Every structure is written in structure tokens, then in C-alpha cells.
CSV table of C-alpha atoms in Angstrom, one decimal:
chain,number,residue,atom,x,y,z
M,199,UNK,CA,-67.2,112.6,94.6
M,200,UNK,CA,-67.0,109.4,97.3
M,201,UNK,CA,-70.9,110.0,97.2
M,202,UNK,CA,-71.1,109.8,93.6
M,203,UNK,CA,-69.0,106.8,93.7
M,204,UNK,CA,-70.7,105.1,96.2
M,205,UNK,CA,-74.6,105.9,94.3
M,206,UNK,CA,-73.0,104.3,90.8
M,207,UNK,CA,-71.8,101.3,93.3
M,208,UNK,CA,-75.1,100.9,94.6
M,209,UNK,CA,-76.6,101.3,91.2
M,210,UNK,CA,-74.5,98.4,89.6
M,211,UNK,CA,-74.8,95.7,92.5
M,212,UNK,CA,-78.9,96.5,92.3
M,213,UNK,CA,-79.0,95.7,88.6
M,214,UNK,CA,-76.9,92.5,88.9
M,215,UNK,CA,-79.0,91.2,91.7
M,216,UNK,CA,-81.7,92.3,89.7
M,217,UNK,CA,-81.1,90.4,86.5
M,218,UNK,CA,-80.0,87.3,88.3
M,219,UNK,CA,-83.3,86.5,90.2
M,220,UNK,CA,-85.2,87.9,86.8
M,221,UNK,CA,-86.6,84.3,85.2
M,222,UNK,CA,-85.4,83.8,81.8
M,223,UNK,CA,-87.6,82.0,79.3
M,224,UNK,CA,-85.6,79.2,77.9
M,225,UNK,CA,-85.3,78.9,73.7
M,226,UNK,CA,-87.7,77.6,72.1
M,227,UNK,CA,-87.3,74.6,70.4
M,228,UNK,CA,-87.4,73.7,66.9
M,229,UNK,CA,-90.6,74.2,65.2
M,230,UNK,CA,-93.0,71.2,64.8
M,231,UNK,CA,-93.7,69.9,61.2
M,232,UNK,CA,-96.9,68.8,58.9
M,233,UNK,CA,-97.0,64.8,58.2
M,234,UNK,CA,-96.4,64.8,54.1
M,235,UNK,CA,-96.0,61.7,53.6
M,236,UNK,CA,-97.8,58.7,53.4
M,237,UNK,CA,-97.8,56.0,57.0
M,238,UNK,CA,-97.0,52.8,56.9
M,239,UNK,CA,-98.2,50.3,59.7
M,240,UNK,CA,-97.0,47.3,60.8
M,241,UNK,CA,-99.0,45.3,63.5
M,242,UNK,CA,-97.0,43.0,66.3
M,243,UNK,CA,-98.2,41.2,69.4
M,244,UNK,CA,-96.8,42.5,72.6
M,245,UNK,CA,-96.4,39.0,74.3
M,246,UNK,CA,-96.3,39.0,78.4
M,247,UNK,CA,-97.5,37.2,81.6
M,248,UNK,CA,-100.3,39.8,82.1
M,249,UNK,CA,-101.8,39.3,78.4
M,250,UNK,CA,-101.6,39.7,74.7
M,251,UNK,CA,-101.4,43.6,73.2
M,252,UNK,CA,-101.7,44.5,69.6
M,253,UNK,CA,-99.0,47.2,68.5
M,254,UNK,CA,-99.3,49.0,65.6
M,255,UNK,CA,-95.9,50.5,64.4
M,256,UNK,CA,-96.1,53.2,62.2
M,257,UNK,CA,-93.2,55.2,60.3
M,258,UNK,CA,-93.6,57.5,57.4
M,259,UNK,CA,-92.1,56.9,53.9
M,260,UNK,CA,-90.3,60.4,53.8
M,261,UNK,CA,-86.7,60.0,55.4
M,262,UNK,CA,-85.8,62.6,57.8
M,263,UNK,CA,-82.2,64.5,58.4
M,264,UNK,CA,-82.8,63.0,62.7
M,265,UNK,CA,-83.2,59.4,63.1
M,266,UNK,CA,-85.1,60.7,66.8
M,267,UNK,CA,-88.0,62.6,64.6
M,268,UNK,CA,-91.2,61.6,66.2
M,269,UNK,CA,-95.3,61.2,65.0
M,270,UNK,CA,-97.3,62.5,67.4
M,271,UNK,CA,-101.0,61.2,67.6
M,272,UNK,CA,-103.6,60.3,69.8
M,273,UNK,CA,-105.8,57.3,69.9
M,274,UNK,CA,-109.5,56.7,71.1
M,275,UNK,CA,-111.6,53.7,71.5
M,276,UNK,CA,-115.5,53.5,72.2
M,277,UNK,CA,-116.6,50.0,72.3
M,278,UNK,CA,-115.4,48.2,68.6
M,279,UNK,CA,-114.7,51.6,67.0
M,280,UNK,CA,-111.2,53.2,67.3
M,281,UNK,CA,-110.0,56.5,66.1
M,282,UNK,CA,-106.2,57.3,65.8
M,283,UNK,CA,-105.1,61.1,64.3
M,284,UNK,CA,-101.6,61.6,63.0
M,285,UNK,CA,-101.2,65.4,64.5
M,286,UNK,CA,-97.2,66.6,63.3
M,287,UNK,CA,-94.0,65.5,63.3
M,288,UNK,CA,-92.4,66.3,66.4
M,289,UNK,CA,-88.8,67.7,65.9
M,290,UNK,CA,-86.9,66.8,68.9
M,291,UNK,CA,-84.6,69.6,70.1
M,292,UNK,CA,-81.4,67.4,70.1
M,293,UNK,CA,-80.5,65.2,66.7
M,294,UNK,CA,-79.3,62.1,66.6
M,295,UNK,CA,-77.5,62.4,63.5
M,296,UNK,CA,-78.4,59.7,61.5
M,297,UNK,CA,-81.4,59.9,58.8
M,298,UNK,CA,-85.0,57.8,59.1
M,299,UNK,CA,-88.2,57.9,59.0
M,300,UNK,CA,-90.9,59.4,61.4
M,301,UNK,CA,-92.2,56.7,63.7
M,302,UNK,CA,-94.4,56.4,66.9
M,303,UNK,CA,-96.2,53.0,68.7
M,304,UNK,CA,-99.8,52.7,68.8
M,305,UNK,CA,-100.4,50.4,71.7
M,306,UNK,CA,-104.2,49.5,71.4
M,307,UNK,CA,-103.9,46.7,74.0
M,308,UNK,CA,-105.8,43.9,74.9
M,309,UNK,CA,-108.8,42.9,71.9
M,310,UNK,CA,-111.1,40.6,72.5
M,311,UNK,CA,-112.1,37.9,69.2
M,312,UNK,CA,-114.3,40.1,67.1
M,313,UNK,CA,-114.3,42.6,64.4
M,314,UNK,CA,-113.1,46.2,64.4
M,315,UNK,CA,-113.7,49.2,62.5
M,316,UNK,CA,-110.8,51.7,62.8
M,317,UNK,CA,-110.3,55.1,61.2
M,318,UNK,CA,-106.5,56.7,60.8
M,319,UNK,CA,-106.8,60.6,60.4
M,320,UNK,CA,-104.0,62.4,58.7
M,321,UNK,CA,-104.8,66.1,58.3
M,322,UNK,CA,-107.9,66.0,56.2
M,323,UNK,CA,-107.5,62.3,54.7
M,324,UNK,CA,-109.0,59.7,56.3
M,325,UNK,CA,-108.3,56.0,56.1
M,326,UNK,CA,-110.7,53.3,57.1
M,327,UNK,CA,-109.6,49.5,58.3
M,328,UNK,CA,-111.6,46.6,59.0
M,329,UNK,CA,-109.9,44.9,62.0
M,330,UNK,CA,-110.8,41.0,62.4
M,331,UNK,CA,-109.4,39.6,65.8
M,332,UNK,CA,-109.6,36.0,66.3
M,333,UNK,CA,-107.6,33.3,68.4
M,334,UNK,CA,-105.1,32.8,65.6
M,335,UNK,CA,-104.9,35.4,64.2
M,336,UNK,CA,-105.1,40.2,63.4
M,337,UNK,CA,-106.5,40.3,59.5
M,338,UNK,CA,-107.3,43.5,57.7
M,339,UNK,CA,-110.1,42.8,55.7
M,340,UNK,CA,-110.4,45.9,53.8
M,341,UNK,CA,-108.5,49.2,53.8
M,342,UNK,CA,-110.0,52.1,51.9
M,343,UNK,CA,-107.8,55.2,51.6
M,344,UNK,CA,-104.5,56.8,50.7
M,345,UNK,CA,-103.2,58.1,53.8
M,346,UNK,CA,-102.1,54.7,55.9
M,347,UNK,CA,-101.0,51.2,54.2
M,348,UNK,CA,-100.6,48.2,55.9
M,349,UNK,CA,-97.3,46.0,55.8
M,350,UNK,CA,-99.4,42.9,56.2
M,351,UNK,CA,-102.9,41.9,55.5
M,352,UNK,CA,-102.6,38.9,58.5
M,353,UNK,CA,-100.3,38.3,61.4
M,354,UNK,CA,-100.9,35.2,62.9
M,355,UNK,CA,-100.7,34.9,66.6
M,356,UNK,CA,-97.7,32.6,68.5
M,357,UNK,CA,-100.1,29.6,70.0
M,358,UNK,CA,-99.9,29.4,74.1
M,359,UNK,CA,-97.3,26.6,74.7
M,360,UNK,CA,-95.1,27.5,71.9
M,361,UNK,CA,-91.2,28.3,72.2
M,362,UNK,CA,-88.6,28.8,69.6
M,363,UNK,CA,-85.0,30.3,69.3
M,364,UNK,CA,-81.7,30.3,67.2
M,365,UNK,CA,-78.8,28.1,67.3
M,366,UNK,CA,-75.6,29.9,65.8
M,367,UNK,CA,-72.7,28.1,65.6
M,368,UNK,CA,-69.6,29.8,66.1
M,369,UNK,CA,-66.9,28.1,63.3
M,370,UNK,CA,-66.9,26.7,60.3
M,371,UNK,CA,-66.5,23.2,61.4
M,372,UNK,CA,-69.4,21.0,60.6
M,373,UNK,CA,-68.5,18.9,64.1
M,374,UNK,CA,-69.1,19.4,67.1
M,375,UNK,CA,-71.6,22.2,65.9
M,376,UNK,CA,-74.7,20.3,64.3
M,377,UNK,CA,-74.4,18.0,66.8
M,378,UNK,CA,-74.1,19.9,69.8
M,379,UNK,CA,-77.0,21.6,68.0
M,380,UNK,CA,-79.5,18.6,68.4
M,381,UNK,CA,-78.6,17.5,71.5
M,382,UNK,CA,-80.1,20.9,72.7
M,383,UNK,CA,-83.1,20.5,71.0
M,384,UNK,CA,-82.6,16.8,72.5
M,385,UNK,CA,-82.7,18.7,76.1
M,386,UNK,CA,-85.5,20.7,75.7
M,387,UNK,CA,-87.7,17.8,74.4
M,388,UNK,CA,-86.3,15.2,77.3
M,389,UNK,CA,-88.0,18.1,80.0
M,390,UNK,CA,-91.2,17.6,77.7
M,391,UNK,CA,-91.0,20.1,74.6
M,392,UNK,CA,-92.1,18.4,71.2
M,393,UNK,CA,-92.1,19.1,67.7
M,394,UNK,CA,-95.0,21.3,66.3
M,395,UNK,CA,-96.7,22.5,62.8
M,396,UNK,CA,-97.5,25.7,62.9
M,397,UNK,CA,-100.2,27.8,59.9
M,398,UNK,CA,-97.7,29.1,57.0
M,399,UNK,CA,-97.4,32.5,57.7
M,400,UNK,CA,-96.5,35.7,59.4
M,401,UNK,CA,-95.9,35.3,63.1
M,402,UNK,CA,-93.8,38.6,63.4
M,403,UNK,CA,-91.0,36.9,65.4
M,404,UNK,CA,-90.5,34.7,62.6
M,405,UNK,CA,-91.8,32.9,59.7
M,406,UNK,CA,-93.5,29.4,58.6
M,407,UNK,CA,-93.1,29.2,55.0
M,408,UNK,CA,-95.3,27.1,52.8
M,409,UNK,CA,-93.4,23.8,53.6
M,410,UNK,CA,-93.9,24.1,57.2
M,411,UNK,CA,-90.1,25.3,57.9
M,412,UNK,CA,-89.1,28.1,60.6
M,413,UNK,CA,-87.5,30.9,58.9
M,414,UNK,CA,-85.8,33.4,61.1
M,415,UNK,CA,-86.1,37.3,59.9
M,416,UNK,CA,-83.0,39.5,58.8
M,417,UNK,CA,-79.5,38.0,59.3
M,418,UNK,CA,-78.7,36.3,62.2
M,419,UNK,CA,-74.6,37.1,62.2
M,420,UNK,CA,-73.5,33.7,62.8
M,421,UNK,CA,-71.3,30.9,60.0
M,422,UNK,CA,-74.5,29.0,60.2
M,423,UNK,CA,-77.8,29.1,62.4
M,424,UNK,CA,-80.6,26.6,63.1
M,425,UNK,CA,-83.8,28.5,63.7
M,426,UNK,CA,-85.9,26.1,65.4
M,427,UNK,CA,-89.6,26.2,67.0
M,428,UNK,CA,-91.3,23.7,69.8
M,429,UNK,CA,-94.2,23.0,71.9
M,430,UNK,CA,-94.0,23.7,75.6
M,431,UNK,CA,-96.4,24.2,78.1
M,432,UNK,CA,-94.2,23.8,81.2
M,433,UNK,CA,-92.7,26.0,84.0
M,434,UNK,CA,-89.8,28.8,81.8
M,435,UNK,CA,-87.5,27.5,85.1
M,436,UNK,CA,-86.8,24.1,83.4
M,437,UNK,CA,-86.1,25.1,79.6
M,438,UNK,CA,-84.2,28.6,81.3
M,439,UNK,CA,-81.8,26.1,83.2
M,440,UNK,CA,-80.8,23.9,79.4
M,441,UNK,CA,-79.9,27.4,78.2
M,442,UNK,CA,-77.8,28.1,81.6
M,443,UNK,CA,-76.3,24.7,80.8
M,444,UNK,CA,-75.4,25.1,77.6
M,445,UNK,CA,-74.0,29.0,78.3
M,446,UNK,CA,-71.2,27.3,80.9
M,447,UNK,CA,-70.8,24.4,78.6
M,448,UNK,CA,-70.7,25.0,75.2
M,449,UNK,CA,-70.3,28.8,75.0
M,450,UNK,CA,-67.1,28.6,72.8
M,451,UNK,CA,-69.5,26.2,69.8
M,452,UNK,CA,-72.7,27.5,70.4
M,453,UNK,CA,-74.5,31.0,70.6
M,454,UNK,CA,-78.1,29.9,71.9
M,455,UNK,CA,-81.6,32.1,72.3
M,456,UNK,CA,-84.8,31.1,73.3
M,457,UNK,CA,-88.3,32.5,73.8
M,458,UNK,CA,-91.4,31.7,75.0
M,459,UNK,CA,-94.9,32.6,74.2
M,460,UNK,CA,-95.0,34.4,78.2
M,461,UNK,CA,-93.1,37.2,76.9
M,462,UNK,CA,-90.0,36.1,77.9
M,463,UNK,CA,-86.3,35.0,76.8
M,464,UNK,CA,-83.2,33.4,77.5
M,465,UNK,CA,-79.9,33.8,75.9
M,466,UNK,CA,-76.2,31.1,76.3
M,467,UNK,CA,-74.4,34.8,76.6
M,468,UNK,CA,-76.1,36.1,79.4
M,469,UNK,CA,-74.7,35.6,82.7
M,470,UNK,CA,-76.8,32.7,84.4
M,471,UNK,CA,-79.6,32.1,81.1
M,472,UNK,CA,-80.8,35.7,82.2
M,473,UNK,CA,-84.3,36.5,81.5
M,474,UNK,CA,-85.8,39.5,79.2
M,475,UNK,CA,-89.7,39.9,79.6
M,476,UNK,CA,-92.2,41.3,77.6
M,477,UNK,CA,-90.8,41.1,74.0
M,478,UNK,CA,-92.8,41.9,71.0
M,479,UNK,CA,-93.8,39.2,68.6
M,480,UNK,CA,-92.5,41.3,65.8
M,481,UNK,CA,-89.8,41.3,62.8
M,482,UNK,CA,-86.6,42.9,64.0
């Protein structure tokens, strides 16, 4: 009987250590899903030290239950053709419970002035761009297809030497706000910054409408804001030292960004004028 005991002891410890160092295949994740809905693309410049980039954001009209959902693609370039195929939607295994579309970033670099032919696959459909690069500006000059539209026909490109922000003032006094305001501006253009006219148009980190005036996208959160936009061609050190100024000085009037065409920015509520790099010239 101790025998028997002893075999069925053995038995059980084998098949334990057994399943324990057996590999288990983890689950498998959610299944991926056909693109059914049309793309829509909207091109920004990625602005840095190193260069200029053109980004092409693209999300699909259909809303999803995951705001994480995902298009994957792949992109290829030969010379002044480029190819870019919309595979699936990738379902991500964990969701971030809020609804939205599809999206993915088609970073297609660095393009010299010249024109472009490039071809956006979907399944079967095919969509065909014309792609016109220049110093000033990204134009599509033709689109033909269903598949893919385009938010803009033209983004104009931020000039070298250009910096702009937002003033918000933080009351609803007119005083000392608007003039606390100026004398900023007054700052920037004492260390060499001066007004500028910019093209009416879309610069994707803001507008110039027809009357020459900046207008800043979405809402900025503040009583009242000043967008504002100026030349510079100077060292970011000086105009990054106004803002650190005006962050110990006037923090509790003023809320103060500003950016610069290197890819950089500065803000009053960041400890010291802290610097960001590499922002997108884009609506946000």
C-alpha cells in the first residue's frame, strides 16, 4: 500500500513539474479589421534644428468603439514617385475607452522643391495626388479617386526667422493685461524681432486670414488672448530668457507661449521658460 502511495506521489509531482516548464502560447489578440471607410489626410510640417519633414495625418471617417484603433500601412519612395498602402485596422488588445477614428502618421520626410506623384492604395482602390513642393509652400494640384481626400489643397510653409505665440490674459480686467501684453511684444522687438506680413493662408500652427491678421486655431481657454507673429532670426537664448522674465514676473496677469520656426517652444508656466523641441507646424 506505502508503494502504491508512494508511485501516485511520484506520479503527481512529475506532472506538475511537467506542466510548469511546458510553454504556453499566450491569447491571441483581437482580430485585425478591413479599412471601410474613406481616409482623410491632413499634411503638417514637422519643424526642427535637423530640417523640415512633411507629415501626412490620416484618420478614417468611420468612428471606432477604441479611441487607440490604429491604420496600419506602409510607405515607399523611388526617386519623385511614392507609394503608401492602407493594409487593416489594427485592433489593439487593450481599449482606451473612448470612441474615434482610425489614425496613423505618414512621415515622408525631407522633399526637396519639385513635383511629386504619389499613389494611396486602399484594398483595390487607388488614389492618385499630384504633390508640388516649393519654398513656400505643399500644394495638391490634382487628386483623382475616392479612397483618400485631402483636408487642404495648400499649406504654406512657416518662413526661416519667423516666431509667433499667444498672450492669454488671466482676468477680466482690461488693465494691466493689454498692457503688459505689449510691452512683451515690446521685449521681443527691443532684442531685434519686428513685425512681419505673412501669405493669407494655412500655416498649420495657425492662420493669416485675408486681412493679414494671425488667427490662432481652436480655443485658446483664456478671458482674452492676443495671438501674435514676428520676425526673428537671432539666437532662441535671447527671446527664451523675455519668456523666463515674464514667467517670474507676471505669471499671475499673463499666460505666455512662444515658438520658433527651429522647432522649438517656450512657455511663462514652465519652470525657467523650459524648452519643447521638434513641434509640428500643424492645427491642434
Amino acid at each position: 500500500m506505502r508503494l502504491k502511495l508512494y508511485a501516485l506521489a511520484l506520479f503527481v509531482t512529475w506532472s506538475t513539474l511537467s506542466c510548469a516548464d511546458s510553454p504556453t502560447q499566450p491569447a491571441p489578440g483581437p482580430p485585425d479589421l478591413p479599412i471601410d471607410s474613406k481616409i482623410l489626410v491632413t499634411p503638417s510640417e514637422q519643424l526642427s534644428d535637423a530640417g523640415r519633414a512633411l507629415i501626412l495625418t490620416c484618420r478614417t471617417e468611420r468612428i471606432y468603439q477604441c479611441v487607440n484603433y490604429r491604420i496600419a500601412f506602409d510607405v515607399t519612395r523611388s526617386g519623385s514617385s511614392i507609394l503608401v498602402r492602407f493594409r487593416y485596422i489594427d485592433v489593439p488588445t487593450i481599449c482606451l475607452t473612448a470612441t474615434g477614428p482610425a489614425m496613423c502618421a505618414l512621415e515622408l520626410g525631407t522633399l526637396d522643391p519639385g513635383d511629386y506623384s504619389v499613389e494611396f492604395r486602399v484594398g483595390t482602390a487607388v488614389t492618385r495626388v499630384n504633390l508640388i513642393v516649393s519654398d513656400g509652400a505643399y500644394s495638391i494640384t490634382s487628386e483623382a479617386g475616392e479612397s483618400v481626400s485631402f483636408s487642404l489643397a495648400t499649406l504654406r510653409r512657416i518662413p526661416d526667422g519667423t516666431i509667433w505665440g499667444l498672450i492669454g490674459y488671466l482676468g477680466v480686467a482690461p488693465e494691466p493685461y493689454h498692457t503688459l501684453g505689449r510691452s512683451f511684444l515690446d521685449s521681443l522687438e527691443a532684442r531685434g524681432a519686428e513685425p512681419v506680413a505673412l501669405e493669407p493662408g494655412e500655416y498649420g500652427a495657425f492662420q493669416i486670414d485675408p486681412s493679414g491678421q494671425m488667427i490662432w486655431p481652436g480655443t485658446h481657454g483664456y478671458y482674452a488672448a492676443r495671438p501674435w507673429v514676428l520676425h526673428y532670426a537671432g539666437p532662441s537664448e535671447t527671446v527664451a530668457k523675455v519668456i523666463e522674465q515674464f514667467g517670474v514676473t507676471q505669471s499671475q496677469w499673463l499666460s505666455i507661449r512662444l515658438h520658433t520656426w527651429r522647432g522649438e517652444w517656450y512657455a511663462t508656466w514652465l519652470t525657467g521658460g523650459s524648452q519643447v523641441s521638434s513641434s509640428h507646424a500643424r492645427r491642434r
